[in-house]
PDB file of C-alpha atoms in Angstrom:
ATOM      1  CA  UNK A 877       0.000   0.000   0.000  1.00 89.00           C
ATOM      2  CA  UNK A 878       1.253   3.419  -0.672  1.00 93.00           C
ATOM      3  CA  UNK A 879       0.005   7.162   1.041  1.00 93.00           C
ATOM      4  CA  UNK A 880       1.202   9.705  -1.693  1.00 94.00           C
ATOM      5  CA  UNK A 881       0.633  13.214  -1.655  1.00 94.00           C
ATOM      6  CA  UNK A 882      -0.897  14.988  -4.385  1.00 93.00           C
ATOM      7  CA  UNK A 883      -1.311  18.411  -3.385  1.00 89.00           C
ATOM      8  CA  UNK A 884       1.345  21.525  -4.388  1.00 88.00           C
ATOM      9  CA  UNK A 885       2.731  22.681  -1.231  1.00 88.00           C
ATOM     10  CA  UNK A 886       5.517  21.906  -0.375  1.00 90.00           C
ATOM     11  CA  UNK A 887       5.427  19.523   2.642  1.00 91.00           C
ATOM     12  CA  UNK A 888       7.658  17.473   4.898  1.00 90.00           C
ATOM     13  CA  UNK A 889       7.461  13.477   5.772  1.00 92.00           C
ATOM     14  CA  UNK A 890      10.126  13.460   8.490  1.00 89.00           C
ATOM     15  CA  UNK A 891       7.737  13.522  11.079  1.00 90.00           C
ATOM     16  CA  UNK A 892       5.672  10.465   9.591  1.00 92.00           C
ATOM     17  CA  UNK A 893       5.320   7.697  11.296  1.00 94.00           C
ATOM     18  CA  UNK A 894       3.222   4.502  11.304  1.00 94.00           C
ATOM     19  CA  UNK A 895       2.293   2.563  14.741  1.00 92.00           C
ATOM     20  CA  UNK A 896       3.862  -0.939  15.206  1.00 91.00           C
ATOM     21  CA  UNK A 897       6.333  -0.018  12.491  1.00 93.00           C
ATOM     22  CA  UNK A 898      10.314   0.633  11.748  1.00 93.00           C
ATOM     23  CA  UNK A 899      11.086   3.210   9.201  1.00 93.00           C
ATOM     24  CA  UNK A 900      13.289   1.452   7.040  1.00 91.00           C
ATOM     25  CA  UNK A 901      16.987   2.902   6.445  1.00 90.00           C
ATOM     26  CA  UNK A 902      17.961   1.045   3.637  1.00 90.00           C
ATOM     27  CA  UNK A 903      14.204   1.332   1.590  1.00 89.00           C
ATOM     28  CA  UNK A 904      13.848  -2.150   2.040  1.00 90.00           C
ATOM     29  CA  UNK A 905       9.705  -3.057   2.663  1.00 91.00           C
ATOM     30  CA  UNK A 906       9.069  -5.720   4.633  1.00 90.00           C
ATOM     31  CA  UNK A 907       5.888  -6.149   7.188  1.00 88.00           C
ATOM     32  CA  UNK A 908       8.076  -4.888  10.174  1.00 92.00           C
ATOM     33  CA  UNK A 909       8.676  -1.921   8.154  1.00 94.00           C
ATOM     34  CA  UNK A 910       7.661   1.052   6.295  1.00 94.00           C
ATOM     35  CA  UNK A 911      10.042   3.393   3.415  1.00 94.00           C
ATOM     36  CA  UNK A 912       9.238   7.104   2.890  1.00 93.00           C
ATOM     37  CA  UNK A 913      10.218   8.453  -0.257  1.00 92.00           C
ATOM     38  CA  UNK A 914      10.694  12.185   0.310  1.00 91.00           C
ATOM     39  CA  UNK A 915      11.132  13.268  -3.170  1.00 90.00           C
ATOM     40  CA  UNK A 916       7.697  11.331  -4.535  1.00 91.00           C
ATOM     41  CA  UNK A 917       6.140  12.243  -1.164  1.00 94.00           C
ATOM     42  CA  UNK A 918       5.045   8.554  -0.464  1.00 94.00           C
ATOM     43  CA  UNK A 919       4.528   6.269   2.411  1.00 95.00           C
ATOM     44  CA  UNK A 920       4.816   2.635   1.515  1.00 95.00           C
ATOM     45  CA  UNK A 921       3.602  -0.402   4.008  1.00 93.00           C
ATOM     46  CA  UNK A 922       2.048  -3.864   3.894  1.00 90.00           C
ATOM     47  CA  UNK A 923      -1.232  -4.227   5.220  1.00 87.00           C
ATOM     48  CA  UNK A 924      -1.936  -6.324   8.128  1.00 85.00           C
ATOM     49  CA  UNK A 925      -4.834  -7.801   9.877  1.00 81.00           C
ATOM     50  CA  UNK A 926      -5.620  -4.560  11.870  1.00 87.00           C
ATOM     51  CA  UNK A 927      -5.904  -1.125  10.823  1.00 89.00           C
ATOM     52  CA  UNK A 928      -2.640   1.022   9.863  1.00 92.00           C
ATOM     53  CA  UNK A 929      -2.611   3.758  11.721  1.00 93.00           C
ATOM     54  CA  UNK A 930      -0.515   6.328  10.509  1.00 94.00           C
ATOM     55  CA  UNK A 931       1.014   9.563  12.396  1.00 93.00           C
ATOM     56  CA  UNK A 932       2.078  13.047  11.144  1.00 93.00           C
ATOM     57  CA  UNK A 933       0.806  13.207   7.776  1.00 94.00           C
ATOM     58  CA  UNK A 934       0.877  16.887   6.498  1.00 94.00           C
ATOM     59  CA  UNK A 935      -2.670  18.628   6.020  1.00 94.00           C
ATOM     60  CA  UNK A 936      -3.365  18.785   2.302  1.00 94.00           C
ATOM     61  CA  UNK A 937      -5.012  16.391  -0.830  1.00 95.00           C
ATOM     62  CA  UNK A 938      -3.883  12.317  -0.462  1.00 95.00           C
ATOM     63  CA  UNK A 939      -4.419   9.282  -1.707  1.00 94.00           C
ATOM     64  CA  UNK A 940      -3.916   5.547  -0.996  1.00 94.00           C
ATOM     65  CA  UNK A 941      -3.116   3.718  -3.824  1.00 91.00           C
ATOM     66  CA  UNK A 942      -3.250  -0.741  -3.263  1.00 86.00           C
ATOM     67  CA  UNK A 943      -0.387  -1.297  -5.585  1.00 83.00           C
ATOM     68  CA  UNK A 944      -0.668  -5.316  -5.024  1.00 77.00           C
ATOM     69  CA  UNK A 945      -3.761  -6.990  -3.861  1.00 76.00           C
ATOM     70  CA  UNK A 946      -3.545 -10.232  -1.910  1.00 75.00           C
ATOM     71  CA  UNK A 947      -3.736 -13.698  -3.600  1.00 69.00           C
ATOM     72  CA  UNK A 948      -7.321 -14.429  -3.782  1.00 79.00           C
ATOM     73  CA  UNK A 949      -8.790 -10.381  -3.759  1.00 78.00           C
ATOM     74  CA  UNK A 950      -9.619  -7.439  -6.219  1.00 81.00           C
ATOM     75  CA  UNK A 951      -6.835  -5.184  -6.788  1.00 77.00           C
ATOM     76  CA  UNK A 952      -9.056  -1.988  -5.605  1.00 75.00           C
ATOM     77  CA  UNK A 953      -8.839   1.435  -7.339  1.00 76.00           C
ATOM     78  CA  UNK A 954      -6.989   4.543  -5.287  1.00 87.00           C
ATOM     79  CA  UNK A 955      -9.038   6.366  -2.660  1.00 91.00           C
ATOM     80  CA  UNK A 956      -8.143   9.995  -2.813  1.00 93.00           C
ATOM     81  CA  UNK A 957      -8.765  11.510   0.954  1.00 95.00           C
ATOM     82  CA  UNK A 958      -7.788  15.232   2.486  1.00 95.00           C
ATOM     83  CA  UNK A 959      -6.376  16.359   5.418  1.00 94.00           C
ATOM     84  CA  UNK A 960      -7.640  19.663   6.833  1.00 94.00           C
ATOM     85  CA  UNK A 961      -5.663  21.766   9.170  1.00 92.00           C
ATOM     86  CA  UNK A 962      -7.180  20.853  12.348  1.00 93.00           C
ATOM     87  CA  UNK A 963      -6.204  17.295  11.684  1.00 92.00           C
ATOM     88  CA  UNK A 964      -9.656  16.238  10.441  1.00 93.00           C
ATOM     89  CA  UNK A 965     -10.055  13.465   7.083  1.00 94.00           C
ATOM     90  CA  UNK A 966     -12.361  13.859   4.668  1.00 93.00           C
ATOM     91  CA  UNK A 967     -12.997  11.706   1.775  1.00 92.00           C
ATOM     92  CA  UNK A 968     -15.356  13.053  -0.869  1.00 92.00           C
ATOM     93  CA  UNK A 969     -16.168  15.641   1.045  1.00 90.00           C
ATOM     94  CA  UNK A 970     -17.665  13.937   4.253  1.00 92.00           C
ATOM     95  CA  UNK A 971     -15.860  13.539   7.373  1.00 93.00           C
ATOM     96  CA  UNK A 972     -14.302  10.412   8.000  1.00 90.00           C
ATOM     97  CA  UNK A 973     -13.250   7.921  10.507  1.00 88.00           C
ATOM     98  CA  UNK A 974     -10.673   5.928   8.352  1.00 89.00           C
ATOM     99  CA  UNK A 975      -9.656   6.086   4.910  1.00 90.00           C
ATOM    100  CA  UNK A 976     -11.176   2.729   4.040  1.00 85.00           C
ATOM    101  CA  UNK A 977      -9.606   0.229   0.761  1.00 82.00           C
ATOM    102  CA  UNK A 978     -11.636  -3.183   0.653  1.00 79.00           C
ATOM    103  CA  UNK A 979     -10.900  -5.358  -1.189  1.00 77.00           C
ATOM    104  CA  UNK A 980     -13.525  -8.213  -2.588  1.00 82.00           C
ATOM    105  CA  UNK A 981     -12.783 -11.745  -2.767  1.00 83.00           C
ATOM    106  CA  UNK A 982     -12.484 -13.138  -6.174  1.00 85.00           C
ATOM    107  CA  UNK A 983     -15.342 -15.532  -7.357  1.00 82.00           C
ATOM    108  CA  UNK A 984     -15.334 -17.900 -10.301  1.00 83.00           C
ATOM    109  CA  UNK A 985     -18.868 -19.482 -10.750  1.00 85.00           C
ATOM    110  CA  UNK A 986     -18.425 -22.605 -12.438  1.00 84.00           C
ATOM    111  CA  UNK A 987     -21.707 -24.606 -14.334  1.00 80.00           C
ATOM    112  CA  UNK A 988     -21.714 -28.036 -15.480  1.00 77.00           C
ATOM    113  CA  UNK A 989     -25.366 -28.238 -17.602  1.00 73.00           C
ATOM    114  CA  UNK A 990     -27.226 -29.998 -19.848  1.00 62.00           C
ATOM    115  CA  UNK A 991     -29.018 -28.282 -22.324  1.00 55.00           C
ATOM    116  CA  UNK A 992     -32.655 -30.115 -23.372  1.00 51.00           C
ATOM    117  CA  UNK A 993     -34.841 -28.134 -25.556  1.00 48.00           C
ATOM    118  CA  UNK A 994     -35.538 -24.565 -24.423  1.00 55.00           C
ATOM    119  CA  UNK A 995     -34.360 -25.677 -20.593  1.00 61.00           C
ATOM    120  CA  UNK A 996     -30.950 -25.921 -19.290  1.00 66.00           C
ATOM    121  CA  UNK A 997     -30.136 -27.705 -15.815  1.00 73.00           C
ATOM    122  CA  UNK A 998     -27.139 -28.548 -14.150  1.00 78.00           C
ATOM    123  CA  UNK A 999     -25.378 -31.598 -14.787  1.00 83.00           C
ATOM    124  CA  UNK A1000     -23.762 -33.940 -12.077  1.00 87.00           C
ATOM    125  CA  UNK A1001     -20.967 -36.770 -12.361  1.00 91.00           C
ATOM    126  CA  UNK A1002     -18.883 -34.541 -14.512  1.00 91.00           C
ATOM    127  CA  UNK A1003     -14.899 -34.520 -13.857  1.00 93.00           C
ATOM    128  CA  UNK A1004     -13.598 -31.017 -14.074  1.00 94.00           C
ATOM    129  CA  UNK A1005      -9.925 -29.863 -13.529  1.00 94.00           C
ATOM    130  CA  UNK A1006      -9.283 -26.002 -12.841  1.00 94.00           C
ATOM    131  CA  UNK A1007      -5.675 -25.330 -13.914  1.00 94.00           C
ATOM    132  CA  UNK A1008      -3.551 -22.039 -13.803  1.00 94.00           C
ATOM    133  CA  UNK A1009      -0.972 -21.308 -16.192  1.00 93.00           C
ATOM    134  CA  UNK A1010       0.802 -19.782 -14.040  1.00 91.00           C
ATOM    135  CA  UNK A1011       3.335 -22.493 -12.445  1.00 84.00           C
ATOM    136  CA  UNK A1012       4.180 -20.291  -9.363  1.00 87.00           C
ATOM    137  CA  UNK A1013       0.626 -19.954  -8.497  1.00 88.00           C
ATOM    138  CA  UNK A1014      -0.763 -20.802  -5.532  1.00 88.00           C
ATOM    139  CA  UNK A1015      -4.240 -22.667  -5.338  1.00 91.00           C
ATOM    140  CA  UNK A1016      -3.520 -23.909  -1.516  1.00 87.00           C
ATOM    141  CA  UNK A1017      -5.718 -21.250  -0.349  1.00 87.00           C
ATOM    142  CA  UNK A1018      -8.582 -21.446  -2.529  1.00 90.00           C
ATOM    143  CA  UNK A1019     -11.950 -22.426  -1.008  1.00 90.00           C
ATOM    144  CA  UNK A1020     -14.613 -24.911  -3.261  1.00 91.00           C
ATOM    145  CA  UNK A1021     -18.960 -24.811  -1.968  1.00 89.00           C
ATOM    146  CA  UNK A1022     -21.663 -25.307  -3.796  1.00 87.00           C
ATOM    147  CA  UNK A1023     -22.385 -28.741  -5.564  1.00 84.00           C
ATOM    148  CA  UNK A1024     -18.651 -29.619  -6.442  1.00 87.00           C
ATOM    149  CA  UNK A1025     -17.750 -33.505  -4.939  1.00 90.00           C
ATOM    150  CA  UNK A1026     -14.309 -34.901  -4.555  1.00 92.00           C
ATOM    151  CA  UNK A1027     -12.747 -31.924  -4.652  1.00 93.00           C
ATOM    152  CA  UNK A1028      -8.940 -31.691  -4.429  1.00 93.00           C
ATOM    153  CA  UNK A1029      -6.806 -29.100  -4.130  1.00 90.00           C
ATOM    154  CA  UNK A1030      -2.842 -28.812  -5.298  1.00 87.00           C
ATOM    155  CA  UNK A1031      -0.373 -26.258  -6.211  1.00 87.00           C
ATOM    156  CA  UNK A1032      -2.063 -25.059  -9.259  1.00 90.00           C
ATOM    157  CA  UNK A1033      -4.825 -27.527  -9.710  1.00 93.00           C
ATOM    158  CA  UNK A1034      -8.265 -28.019  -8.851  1.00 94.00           C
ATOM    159  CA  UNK A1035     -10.469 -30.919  -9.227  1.00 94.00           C
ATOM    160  CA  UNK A1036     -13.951 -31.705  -8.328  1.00 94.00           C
ATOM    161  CA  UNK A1037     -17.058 -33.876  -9.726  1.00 93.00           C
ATOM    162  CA  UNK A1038     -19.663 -31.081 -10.481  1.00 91.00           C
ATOM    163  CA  UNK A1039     -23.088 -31.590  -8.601  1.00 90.00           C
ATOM    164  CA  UNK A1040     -26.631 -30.601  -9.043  1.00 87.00           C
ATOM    165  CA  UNK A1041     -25.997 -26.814  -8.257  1.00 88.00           C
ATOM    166  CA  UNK A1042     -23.369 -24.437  -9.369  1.00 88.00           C
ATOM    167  CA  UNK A1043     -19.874 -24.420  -7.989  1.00 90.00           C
ATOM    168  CA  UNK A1044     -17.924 -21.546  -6.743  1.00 90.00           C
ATOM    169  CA  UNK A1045     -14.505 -20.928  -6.084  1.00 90.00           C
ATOM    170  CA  UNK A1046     -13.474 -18.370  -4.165  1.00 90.00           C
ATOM    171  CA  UNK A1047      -9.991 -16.673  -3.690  1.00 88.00           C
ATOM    172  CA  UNK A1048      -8.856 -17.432  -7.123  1.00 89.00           C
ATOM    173  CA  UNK A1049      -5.409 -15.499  -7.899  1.00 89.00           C
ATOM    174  CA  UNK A1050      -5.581 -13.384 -10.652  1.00 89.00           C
ATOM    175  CA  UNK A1051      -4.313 -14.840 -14.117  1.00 91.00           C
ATOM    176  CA  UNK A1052      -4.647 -17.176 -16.595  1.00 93.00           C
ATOM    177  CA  UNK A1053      -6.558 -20.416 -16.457  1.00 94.00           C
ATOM    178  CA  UNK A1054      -8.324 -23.578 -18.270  1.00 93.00           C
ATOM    179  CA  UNK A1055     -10.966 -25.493 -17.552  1.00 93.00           C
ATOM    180  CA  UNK A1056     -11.085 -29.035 -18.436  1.00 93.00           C
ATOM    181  CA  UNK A1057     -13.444 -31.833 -18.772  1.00 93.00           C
ATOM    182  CA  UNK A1058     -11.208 -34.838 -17.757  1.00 93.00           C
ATOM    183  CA  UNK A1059     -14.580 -36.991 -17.437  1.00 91.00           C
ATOM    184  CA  UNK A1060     -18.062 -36.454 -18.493  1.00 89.00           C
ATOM    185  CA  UNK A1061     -21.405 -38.329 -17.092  1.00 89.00           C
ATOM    186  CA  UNK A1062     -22.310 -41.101 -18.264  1.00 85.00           C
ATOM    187  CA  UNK A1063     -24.584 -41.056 -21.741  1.00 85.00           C
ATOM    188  CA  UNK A1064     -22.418 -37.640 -22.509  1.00 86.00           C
ATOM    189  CA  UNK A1065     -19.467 -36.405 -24.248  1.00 86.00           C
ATOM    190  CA  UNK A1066     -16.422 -34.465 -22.852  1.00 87.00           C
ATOM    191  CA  UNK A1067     -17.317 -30.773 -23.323  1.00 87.00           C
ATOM    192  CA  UNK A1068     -13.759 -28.696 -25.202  1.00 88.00           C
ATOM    193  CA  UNK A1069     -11.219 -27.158 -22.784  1.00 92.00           C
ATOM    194  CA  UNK A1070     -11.734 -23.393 -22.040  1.00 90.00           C
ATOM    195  CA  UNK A1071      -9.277 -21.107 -21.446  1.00 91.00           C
ATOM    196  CA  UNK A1072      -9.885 -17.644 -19.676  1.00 92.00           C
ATOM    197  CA  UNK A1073      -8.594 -15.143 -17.667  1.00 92.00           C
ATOM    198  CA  UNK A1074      -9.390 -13.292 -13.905  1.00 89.00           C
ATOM    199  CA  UNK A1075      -8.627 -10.185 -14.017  1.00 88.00           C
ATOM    200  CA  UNK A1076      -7.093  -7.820 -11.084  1.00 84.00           C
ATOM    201  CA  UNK A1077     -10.825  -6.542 -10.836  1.00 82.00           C
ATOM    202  CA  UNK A1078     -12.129  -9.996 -10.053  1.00 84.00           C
ATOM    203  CA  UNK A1079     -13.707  -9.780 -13.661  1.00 84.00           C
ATOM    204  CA  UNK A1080     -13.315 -12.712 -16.021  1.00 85.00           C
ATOM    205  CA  UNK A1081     -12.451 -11.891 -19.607  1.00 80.00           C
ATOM    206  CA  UNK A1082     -10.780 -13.853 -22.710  1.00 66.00           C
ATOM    207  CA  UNK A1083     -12.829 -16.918 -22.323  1.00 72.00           C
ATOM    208  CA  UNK A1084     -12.167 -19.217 -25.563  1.00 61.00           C
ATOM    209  CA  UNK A1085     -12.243 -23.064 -26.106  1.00 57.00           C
ATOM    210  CA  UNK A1086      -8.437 -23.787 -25.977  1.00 46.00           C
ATOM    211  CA  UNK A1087      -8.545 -26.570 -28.253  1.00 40.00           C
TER     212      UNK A1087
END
């Protein structure tokens, strides 16, 4: 996360400081520390599980920018805040508490179904395998409800039996990904691999049969 100020005056950062943090001397970030960069006029930290409080910020026009979201959540879009004299924050105008940055948990809704006429319903007994291209990625923390059976998780795999109701993975790391039909029910054939791709927003985008 970065604090960088936007306004023209000409401030100073040497009284900044942010609680349960070291300033770092050599501009290395880690989560025991923070780096100021005096000539951008930024703070830089790594959000924790609390709040980050931080102490001596210069009155004037801010913003907190998330410049990498964590594995599983939307990368959220800056949130510009001010400082007023007496020490108040406002962001867009109203008074607030706590600049707030939340970030969503990426979803991937995932539907086996048969198609009969006019009417489409889900389709059970089918063997799917969720793979990301990415061979760094990390899947270990990725949680499976709905109808999915069986399911297994690995490094960068994910396989389950789809049920009688939709299946949805959450915390999905942004990136690329296929889909594949190792299986199909009985009485049906495999369905093509797709390919797609989760974007920082949590969108999905770039979804093509990848054979």
């Amino acid at each position: 996360m970065t604090v960088e100020y936007k306004g023209d005056d000409e401030i100073t950062l040497k009284n900044v400081t942010i609680v349960g943090l070291t300033k770092s001397e050599d501009g290395e970030l880690t989560d025991k520390t923070y780096v100021v960069d005096t000539e951008n006029k930024t703070i830089t930290f790594i959000s924790g599980s609390e709040d980050t409080v931080i102490r001596g910020l210069a009155a004037g026009d801010w913003q907190l920018v998330e410049d990498t979201a964590p594995l599983g959540y939307t990368k959220e879009t800056a949130v510009e805040f001010t400082i007023e004299e007496d020490g108040t924050v406002k962001v867009d105008n109203d008074v607030a508490n706590k600049v707030d940055l939340t970030d969503k948990v990426i979803e991937a809704v995932i539907s086996k179904v048969q198609i009969a006429g006019d009417e489409a319903k889900e389709l059970a007994g089918a063997k799917l395998i969720l793979t990301a291209l990415d061979e760094n990625a990390d899947l270990s923390g990725v949680k499976v409800t709905g109808g999915a059976d069986e399911i297994e998780v690995s490094k960068n795999t994910i396989s389950f039996i789809s049920g009688d109701t939709d299946t949805v993975i959450s915390k999905l790391p942004a990136g690329e990904y296929t889909l594949t039909e190792e299986r199909a029910p009985e009485g049906f054939q495999k369905a093509e691999t797709i390919s797609f791709t989760i974007n920082e927003d949590g969108t999905v985008s770039d979804v093509v049969n990848a054979y």
